XYZ file of C-alpha atoms in Angstrom:
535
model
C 27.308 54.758 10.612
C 24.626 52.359 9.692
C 22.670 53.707 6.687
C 19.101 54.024 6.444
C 18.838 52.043 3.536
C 19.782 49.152 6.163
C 17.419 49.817 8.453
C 15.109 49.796 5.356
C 16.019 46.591 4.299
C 15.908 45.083 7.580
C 11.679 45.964 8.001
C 11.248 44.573 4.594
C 13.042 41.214 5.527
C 11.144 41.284 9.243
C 7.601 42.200 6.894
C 8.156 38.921 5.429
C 9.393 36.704 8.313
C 5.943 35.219 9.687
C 8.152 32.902 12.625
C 8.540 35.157 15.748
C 11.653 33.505 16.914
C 13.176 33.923 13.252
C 11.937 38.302 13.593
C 13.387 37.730 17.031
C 16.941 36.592 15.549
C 17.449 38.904 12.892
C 16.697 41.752 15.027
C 19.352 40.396 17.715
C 21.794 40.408 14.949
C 21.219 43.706 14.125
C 20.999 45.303 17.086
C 24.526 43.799 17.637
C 25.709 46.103 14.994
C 24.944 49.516 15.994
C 26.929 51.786 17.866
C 25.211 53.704 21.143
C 23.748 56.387 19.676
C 21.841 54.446 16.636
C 21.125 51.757 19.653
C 19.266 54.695 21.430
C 16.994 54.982 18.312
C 16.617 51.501 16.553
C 14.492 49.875 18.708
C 11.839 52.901 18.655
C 11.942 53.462 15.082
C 11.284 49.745 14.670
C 8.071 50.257 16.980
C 7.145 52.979 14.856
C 8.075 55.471 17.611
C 9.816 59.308 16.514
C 10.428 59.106 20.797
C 9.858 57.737 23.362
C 6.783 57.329 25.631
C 7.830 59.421 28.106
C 9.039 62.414 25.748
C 6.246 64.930 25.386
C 7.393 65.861 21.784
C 5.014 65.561 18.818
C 5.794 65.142 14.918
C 2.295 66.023 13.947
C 2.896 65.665 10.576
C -0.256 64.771 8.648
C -0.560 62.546 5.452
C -1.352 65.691 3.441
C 1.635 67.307 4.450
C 3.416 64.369 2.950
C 1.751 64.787 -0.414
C 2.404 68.291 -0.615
C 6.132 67.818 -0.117
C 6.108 65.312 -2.272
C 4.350 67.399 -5.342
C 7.342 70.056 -4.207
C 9.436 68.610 -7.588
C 8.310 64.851 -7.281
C 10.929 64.642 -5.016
C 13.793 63.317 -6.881
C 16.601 61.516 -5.495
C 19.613 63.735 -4.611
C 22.478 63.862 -7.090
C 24.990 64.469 -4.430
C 26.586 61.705 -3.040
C 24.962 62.129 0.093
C 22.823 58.987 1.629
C 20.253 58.964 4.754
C 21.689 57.624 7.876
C 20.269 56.331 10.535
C 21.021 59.071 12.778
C 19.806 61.678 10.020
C 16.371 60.623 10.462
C 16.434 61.160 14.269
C 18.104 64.821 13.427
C 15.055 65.562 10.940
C 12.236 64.334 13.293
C 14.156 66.587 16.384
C 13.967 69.695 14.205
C 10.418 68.738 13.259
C 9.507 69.045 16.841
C 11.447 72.018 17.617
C 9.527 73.934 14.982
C 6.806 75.867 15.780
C 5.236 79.382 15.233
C 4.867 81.437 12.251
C 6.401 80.049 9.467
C 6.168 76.579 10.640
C 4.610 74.991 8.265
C 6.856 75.899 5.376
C 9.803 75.207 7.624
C 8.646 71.289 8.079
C 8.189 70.998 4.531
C 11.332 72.192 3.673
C 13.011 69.353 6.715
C 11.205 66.895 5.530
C 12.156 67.551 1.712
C 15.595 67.734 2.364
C 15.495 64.200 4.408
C 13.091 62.786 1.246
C 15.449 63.887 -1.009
C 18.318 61.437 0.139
C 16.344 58.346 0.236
C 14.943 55.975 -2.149
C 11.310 54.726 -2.796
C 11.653 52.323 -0.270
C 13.512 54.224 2.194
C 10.797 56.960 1.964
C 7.970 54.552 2.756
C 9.747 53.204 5.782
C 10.351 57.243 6.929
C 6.299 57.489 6.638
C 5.291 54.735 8.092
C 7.436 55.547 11.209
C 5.746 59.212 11.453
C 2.674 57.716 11.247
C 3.283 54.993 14.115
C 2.446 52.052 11.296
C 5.113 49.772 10.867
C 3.060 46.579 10.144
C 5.977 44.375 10.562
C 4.605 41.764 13.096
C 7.571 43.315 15.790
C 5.351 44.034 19.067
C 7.040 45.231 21.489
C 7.886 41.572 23.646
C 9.536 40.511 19.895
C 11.546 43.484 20.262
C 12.440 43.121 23.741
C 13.461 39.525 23.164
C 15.741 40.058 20.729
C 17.571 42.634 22.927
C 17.741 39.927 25.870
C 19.426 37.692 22.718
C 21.881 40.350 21.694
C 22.480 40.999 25.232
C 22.931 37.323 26.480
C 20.653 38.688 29.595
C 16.864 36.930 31.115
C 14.326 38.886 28.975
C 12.641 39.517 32.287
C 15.683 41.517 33.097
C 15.033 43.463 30.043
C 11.470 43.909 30.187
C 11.631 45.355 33.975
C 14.482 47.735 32.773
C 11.921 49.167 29.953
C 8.956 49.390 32.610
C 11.099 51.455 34.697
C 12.870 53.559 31.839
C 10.140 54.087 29.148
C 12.353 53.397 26.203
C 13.530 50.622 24.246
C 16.291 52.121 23.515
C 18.081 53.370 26.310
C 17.391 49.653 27.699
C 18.912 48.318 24.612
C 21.712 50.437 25.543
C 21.989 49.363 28.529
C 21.335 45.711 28.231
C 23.839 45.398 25.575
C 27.091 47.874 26.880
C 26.635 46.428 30.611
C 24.947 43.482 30.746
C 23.279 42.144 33.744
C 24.244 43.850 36.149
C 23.505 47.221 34.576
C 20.241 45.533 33.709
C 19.583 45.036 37.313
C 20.264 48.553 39.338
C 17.739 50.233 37.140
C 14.334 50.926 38.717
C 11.672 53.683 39.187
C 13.197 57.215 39.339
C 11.793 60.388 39.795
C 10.314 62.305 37.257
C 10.969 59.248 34.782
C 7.057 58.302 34.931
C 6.096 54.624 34.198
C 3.615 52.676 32.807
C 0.357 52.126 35.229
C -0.222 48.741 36.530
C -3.558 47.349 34.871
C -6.403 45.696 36.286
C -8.327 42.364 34.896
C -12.288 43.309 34.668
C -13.789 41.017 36.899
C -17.898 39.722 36.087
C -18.207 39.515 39.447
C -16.740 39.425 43.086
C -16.984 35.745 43.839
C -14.218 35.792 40.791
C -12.188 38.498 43.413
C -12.461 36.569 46.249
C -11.782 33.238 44.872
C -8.350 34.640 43.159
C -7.698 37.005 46.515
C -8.032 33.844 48.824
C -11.108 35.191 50.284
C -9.555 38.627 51.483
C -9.400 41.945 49.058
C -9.055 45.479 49.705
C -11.711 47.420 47.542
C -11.683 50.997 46.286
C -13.787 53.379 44.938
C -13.325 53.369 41.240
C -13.706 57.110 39.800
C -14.488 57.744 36.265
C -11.813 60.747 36.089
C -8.355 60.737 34.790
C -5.404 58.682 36.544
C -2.811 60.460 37.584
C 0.978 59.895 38.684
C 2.364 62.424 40.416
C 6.458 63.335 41.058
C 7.747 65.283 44.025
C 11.167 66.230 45.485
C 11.125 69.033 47.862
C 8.720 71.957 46.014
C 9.109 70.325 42.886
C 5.783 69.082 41.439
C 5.324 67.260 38.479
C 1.946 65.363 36.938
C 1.822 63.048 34.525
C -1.306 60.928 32.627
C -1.817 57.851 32.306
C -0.361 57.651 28.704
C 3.043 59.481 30.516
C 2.732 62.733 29.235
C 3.274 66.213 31.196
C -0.156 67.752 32.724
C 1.385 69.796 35.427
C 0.221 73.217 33.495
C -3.517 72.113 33.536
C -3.692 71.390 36.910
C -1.765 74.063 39.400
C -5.003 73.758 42.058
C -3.694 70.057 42.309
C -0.085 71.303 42.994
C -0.845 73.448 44.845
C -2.823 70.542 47.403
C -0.039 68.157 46.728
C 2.359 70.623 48.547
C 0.705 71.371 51.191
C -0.959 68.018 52.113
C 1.955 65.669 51.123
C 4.472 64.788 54.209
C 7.362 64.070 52.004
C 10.314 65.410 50.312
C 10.332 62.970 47.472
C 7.934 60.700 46.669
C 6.030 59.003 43.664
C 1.775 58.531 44.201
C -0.470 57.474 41.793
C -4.120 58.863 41.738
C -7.027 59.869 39.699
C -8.184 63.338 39.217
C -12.349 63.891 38.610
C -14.060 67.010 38.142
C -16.884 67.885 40.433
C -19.580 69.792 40.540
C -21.404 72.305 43.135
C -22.850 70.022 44.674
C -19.312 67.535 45.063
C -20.706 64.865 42.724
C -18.509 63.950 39.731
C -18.731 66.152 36.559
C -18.909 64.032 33.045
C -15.353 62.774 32.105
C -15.725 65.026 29.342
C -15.861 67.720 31.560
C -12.483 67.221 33.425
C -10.832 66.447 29.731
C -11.254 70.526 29.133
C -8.616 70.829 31.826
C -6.387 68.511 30.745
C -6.894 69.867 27.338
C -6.089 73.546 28.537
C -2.771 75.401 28.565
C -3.881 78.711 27.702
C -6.610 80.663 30.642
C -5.736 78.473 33.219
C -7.542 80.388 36.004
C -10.598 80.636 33.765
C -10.831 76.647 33.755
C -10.153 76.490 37.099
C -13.762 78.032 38.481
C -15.438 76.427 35.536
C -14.265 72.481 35.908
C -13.114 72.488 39.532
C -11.337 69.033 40.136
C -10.752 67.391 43.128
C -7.558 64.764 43.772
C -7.884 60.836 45.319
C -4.604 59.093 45.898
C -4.562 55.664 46.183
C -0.876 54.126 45.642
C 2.872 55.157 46.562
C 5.547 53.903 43.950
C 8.877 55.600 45.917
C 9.188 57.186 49.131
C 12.212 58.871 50.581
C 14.762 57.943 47.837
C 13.472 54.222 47.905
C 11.682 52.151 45.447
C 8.370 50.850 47.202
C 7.539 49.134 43.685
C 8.502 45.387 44.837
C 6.571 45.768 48.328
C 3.271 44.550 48.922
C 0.146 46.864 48.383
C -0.431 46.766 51.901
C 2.856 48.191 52.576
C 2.560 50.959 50.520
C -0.851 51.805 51.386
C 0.618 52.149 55.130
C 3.345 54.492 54.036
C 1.021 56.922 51.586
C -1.470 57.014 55.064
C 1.570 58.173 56.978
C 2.288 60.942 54.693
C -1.499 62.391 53.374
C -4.079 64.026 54.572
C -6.850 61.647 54.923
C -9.171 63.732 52.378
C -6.457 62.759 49.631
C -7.169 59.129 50.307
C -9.159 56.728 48.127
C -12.426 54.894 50.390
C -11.061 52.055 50.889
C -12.601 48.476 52.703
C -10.786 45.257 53.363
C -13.320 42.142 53.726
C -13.908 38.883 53.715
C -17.596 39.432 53.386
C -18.953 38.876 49.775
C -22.176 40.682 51.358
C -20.078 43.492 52.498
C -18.506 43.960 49.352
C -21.499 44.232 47.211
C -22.977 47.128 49.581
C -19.448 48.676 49.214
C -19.971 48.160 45.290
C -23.691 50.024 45.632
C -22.289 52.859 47.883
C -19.572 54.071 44.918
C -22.410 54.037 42.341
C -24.705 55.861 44.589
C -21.893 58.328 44.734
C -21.998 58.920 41.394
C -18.344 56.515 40.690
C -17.714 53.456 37.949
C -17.493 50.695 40.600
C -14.684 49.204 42.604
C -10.928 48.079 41.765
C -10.326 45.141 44.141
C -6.843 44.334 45.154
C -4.606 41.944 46.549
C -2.828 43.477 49.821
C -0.050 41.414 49.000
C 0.247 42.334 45.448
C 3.614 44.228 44.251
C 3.247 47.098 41.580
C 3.660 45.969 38.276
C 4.527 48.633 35.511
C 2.690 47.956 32.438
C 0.930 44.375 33.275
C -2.479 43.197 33.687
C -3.275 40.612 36.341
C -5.137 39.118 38.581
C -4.084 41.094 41.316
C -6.154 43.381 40.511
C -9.509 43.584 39.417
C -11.737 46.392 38.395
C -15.609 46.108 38.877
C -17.800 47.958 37.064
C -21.754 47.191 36.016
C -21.601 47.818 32.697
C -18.837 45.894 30.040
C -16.933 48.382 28.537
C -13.762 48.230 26.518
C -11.241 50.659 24.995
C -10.791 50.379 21.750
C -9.200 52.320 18.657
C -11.112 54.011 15.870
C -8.869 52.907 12.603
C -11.427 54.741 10.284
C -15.063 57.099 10.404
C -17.627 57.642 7.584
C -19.109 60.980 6.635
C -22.545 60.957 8.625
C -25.805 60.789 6.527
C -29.286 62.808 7.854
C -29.152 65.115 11.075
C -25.066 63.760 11.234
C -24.364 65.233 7.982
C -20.954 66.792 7.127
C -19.323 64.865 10.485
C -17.579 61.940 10.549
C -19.828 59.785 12.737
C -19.792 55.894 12.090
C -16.529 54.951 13.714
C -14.680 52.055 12.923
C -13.767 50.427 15.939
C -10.797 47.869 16.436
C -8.074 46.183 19.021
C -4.555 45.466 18.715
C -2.978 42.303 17.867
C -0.138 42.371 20.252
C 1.559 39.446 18.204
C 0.805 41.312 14.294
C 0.710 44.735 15.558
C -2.341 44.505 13.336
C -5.779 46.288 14.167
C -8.211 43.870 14.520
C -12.275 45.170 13.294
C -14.757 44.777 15.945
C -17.633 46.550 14.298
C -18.927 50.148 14.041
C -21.342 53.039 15.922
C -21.946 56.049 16.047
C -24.262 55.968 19.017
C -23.084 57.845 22.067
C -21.665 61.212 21.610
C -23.205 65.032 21.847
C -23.495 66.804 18.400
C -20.099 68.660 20.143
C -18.565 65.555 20.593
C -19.786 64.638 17.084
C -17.814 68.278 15.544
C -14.933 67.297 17.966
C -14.191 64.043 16.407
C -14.839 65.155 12.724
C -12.032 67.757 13.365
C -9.592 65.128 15.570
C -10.112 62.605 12.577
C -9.120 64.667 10.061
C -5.887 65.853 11.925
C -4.847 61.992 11.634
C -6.208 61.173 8.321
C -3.658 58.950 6.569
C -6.517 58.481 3.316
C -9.922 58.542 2.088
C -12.076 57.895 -0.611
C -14.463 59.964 -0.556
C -16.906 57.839 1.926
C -14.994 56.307 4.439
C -11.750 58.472 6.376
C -8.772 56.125 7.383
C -7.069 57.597 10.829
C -3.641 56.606 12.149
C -4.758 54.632 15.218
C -4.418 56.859 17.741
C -7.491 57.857 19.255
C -8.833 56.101 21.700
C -12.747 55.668 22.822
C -14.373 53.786 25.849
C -16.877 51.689 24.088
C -19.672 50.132 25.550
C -22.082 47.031 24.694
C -23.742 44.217 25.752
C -22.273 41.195 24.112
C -19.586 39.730 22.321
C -20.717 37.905 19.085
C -19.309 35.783 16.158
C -18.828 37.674 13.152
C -17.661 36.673 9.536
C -17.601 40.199 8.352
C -14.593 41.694 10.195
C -11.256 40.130 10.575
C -11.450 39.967 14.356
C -14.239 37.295 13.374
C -15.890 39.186 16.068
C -18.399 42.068 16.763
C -20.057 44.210 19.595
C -23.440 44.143 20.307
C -24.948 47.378 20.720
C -21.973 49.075 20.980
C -22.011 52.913 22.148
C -19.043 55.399 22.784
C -19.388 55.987 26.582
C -16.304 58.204 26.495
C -13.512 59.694 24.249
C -10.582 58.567 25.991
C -7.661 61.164 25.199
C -5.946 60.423 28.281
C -5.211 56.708 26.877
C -2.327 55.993 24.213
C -3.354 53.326 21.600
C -0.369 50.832 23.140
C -3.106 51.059 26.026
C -6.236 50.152 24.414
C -7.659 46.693 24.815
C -6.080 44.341 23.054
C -7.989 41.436 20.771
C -6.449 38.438 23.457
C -8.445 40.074 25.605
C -11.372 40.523 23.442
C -11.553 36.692 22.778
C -10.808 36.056 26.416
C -14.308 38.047 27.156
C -16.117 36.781 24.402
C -14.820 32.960 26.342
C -16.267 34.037 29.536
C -19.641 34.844 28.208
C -19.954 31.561 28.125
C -19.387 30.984 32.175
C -23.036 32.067 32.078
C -25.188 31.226 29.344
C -25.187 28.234 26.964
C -22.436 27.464 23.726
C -23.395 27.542 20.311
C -22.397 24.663 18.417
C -20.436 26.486 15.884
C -16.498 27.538 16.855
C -15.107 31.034 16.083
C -11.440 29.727 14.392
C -9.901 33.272 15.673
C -6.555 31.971 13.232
């Protein structure tokens, strides 16, 4: 068995490798040392992951739970003989997550003591940065996906479809490296294995859509509610969110339609869920986050955040993939099988004119905007493109709140000045794009203060660092240079439109796309003479 000390050593050499192809190499070399069950695990614990996407278990383990188990004896190194494997640190996080109830606290201390206690200084940072999701090793996950295809000897694209479809590094690691291609190639989209949602590219406006859609788009309404993607064989129902995890609890009035208004025996759809009010017009998206927040009173929720369901894709249909057909295709198959109410509006046009009424009608209703899509366009786990756009008036991107600063004034005793930031898919770094606290309710304001502090990593007194989890929906009104955070960028006016707990942080904006914005500004107004050098 591989120890952990290893594994330990390995992130320290990969923390000092800056050449991607080199990280690339020496993970391919070690990956081709592991037997199938430490294969299964590597490749998360290297992304900082306890499991995988698609497993709903939590660590929840919080920075000060670290200290206190550390102040339990200073936590010196076992005399026994025994040393941390690889596969011991797996065993301590599943008992972690199996633990709950009375007791529960004392009970994690005492797992996580016991692991602490058989590893060395170095070994227990690498254990702590993995439960806090903070590697900082420059391995993203393409690195990590390319160094399986090396191991492997497979196309990475082989490898990178087989993790869209499974939701785990690991088991494609497992797969890519005990059976090769053709293993590789008969995985696709099962049922109740959700997958990543295909992304959209924000488009400034629709001459952009037609030009890309050669003059010919479909357009939707764009909600502002919660995307959905829902699993169905015979009665079984199952709902996931947009960041994979299991919502079927919340939401038994949308079973409960999905049964009855679904044709099929097995399917997968994708959808988004909004909350209305009396009168049918959407609720607040904060509104239809107390359902998906809810697993207790379900009933009660129910009459007080009504929701209402829009379908507007089909992923598999009567035990076959529809993943690599065109939109068009699928659309045709999900009308077959739903009752019309179900179904997304929906216009196809070549009329720019036509469009921008369309555009007008969905924010009359009370919706974002449009997504615009190509009706030849297959479904893409996980990617962004330009097969899809989504247009919405105001520029908006989500972004990850890294730290928050106790509030001054009316905002005293809440954390209120959020630090906001993007990823760095090539660093894994968090990239500063300045602060606000402009946006939120004075309940939103108590909501965050106690969120933050669940995922406090340290503080000093002023300003509370967060592991970068939470995700917020920020808007503003310009991208500008900046020398004072690293991004070398900042937001303009930036406001919190929206606390966006149904997004993971591997689905917040990334800074690629920041700079790729902050380039099309300049489509239509005039260039400084001065350069951002974004390296």
């Amino acid at each position: 068995m591989i120890p952990f000390r290893q594994f330990s050593e390995l992130c320290n050499q990969l923390a000092a490798t800056s050449s991607k192809l080199e990280k690339s190499n020496i993970l391919a070399n070690f990956l081709l040392t592991l037997d199938d069950s430490e294969l299964r695990i590597a490749p998360l614990f290297i992304l900082g992951k306890a499991f995988p996407d698609h497993d709903a278990r939590t660590l929840d383990v919080s920075w000060r739970t670290l200290q206190r188990v550390a102040e339990m004896g200073a936590l010196p190194m076992s005399t026994s003989s025994a040393r941390l494997v690889l596969l011991d640190v797996r065993n301590c996080f599943d008992k972690i997550a199996q633990t709950s109830g009375k007791g529960s606290r004392k009970k994690i201390d005492e797992i996580l003591q016991e692991t602490f206690s058989c590893a060395d200084a170095s070994e227990r940072d690498w254990l702590a940065r993995i439960i806090f999701g903070e590697m900082r090793i420059g391995v993203a996950e393409g690195v990590l996906l390319d160094s399986i295809a090396r191991a492997a000897g497979v196309p990475m694209q082989l490898v990178r479809r087989a993790n869209m479809y499974l939701g785990d590094p690991g088991e494609a690691a497992l797969v890519a490296l005990r059976q090769g291609h053709e293993g590789l190639g008969k995985i696709n989209i099962q049922l109740f294995r959700p997958v990543q949602p295909m992304l959209a590219e924000l488009a400034q406006d629709l001459s952009k859509v037609f030009k890309e859609h050669q003059d010919r788009t479909s357009l939707e309404f764009k909600f502002d509610g919660a995307r959905v993607q829902i699993h169905k064989h015979e009665d079984l129902v199952r709902i996931y969110s947009r960041h994979l995890s299991d919502v079927t609890e919340s939401l038994p009035d949308v079973v409960d339609t999905i049964r009855k208004s679904l044709l099929s025996e097995s399917m997968i759809v994708e959808g988004e869920v909004i909350a209305v009010g009396p009168s049918g017009k959407p609720l607040p998206f904060q509104e239809l986050m107390r359902r998906f927040r809810r697993v207790h009173n379900i009933a009660e929720i129910q009459k007080q955040v009504p929701v209402k369901l829009f379908l507007f894709d089909l992923l598999f249909h009567a035990g076959v993939s529809q993943v690599d057909s065109a939109y068009e295709r699928r659309w045709s198959i999900l009308r077959e099988i739903s009752d019309p109410e179900l179904l997304v509006r929906r216009l196809i046009t070549s009329d720019q004119r036509e469009a921008g009424e369309f555009l007008q009608l969905a924010l009359r209703h009370g919706h974002e905007g449009l997504m615009a899509k190509r009706l030849d366009s297959e479904y893409t786990p996980g990617s962004r493109g330009k097969r899809w756009f989504k247009i919405k008036p105001a520029e908006t991107l989500d972004l990850i709140i890294t730290a928050a600063e106790w509030g001054s004034g009316r905002r005293v005793g809440w954390l209120s000045n959020y630090h906001l930031a993007a990823r760095d898919e090539s660093s894994g770094d968090f990239m500063m794009l300045g602060k606000t606290f402009k946006g939120l309710t004075d309940e939103q304001f108590k909501w965050m203060t106690s969120k933050l502090q669940s995922l406090k990593v340290s503080d000093d007194q002023y300003t509370v660092y967060v592991k970068p989890q939470l995700v917020v929906e920020v808007a503003y009104n310009e991208i500008q240079r900046s020398p004072q955070y690293n991004s070398k960028l900042a937001l303009r006016f930036a406001r919190i439109k929206r606390i966006r707990e149904d997004k993971s942080a591997d689905q917040a904006d990334t800074i690629e796309r920041v700079r790729k914005l902050y380039e099309q500004q300049f489509e239509r107004k005039a260039r400084s003479a001065d350069v951002v050098e974004f390296k």
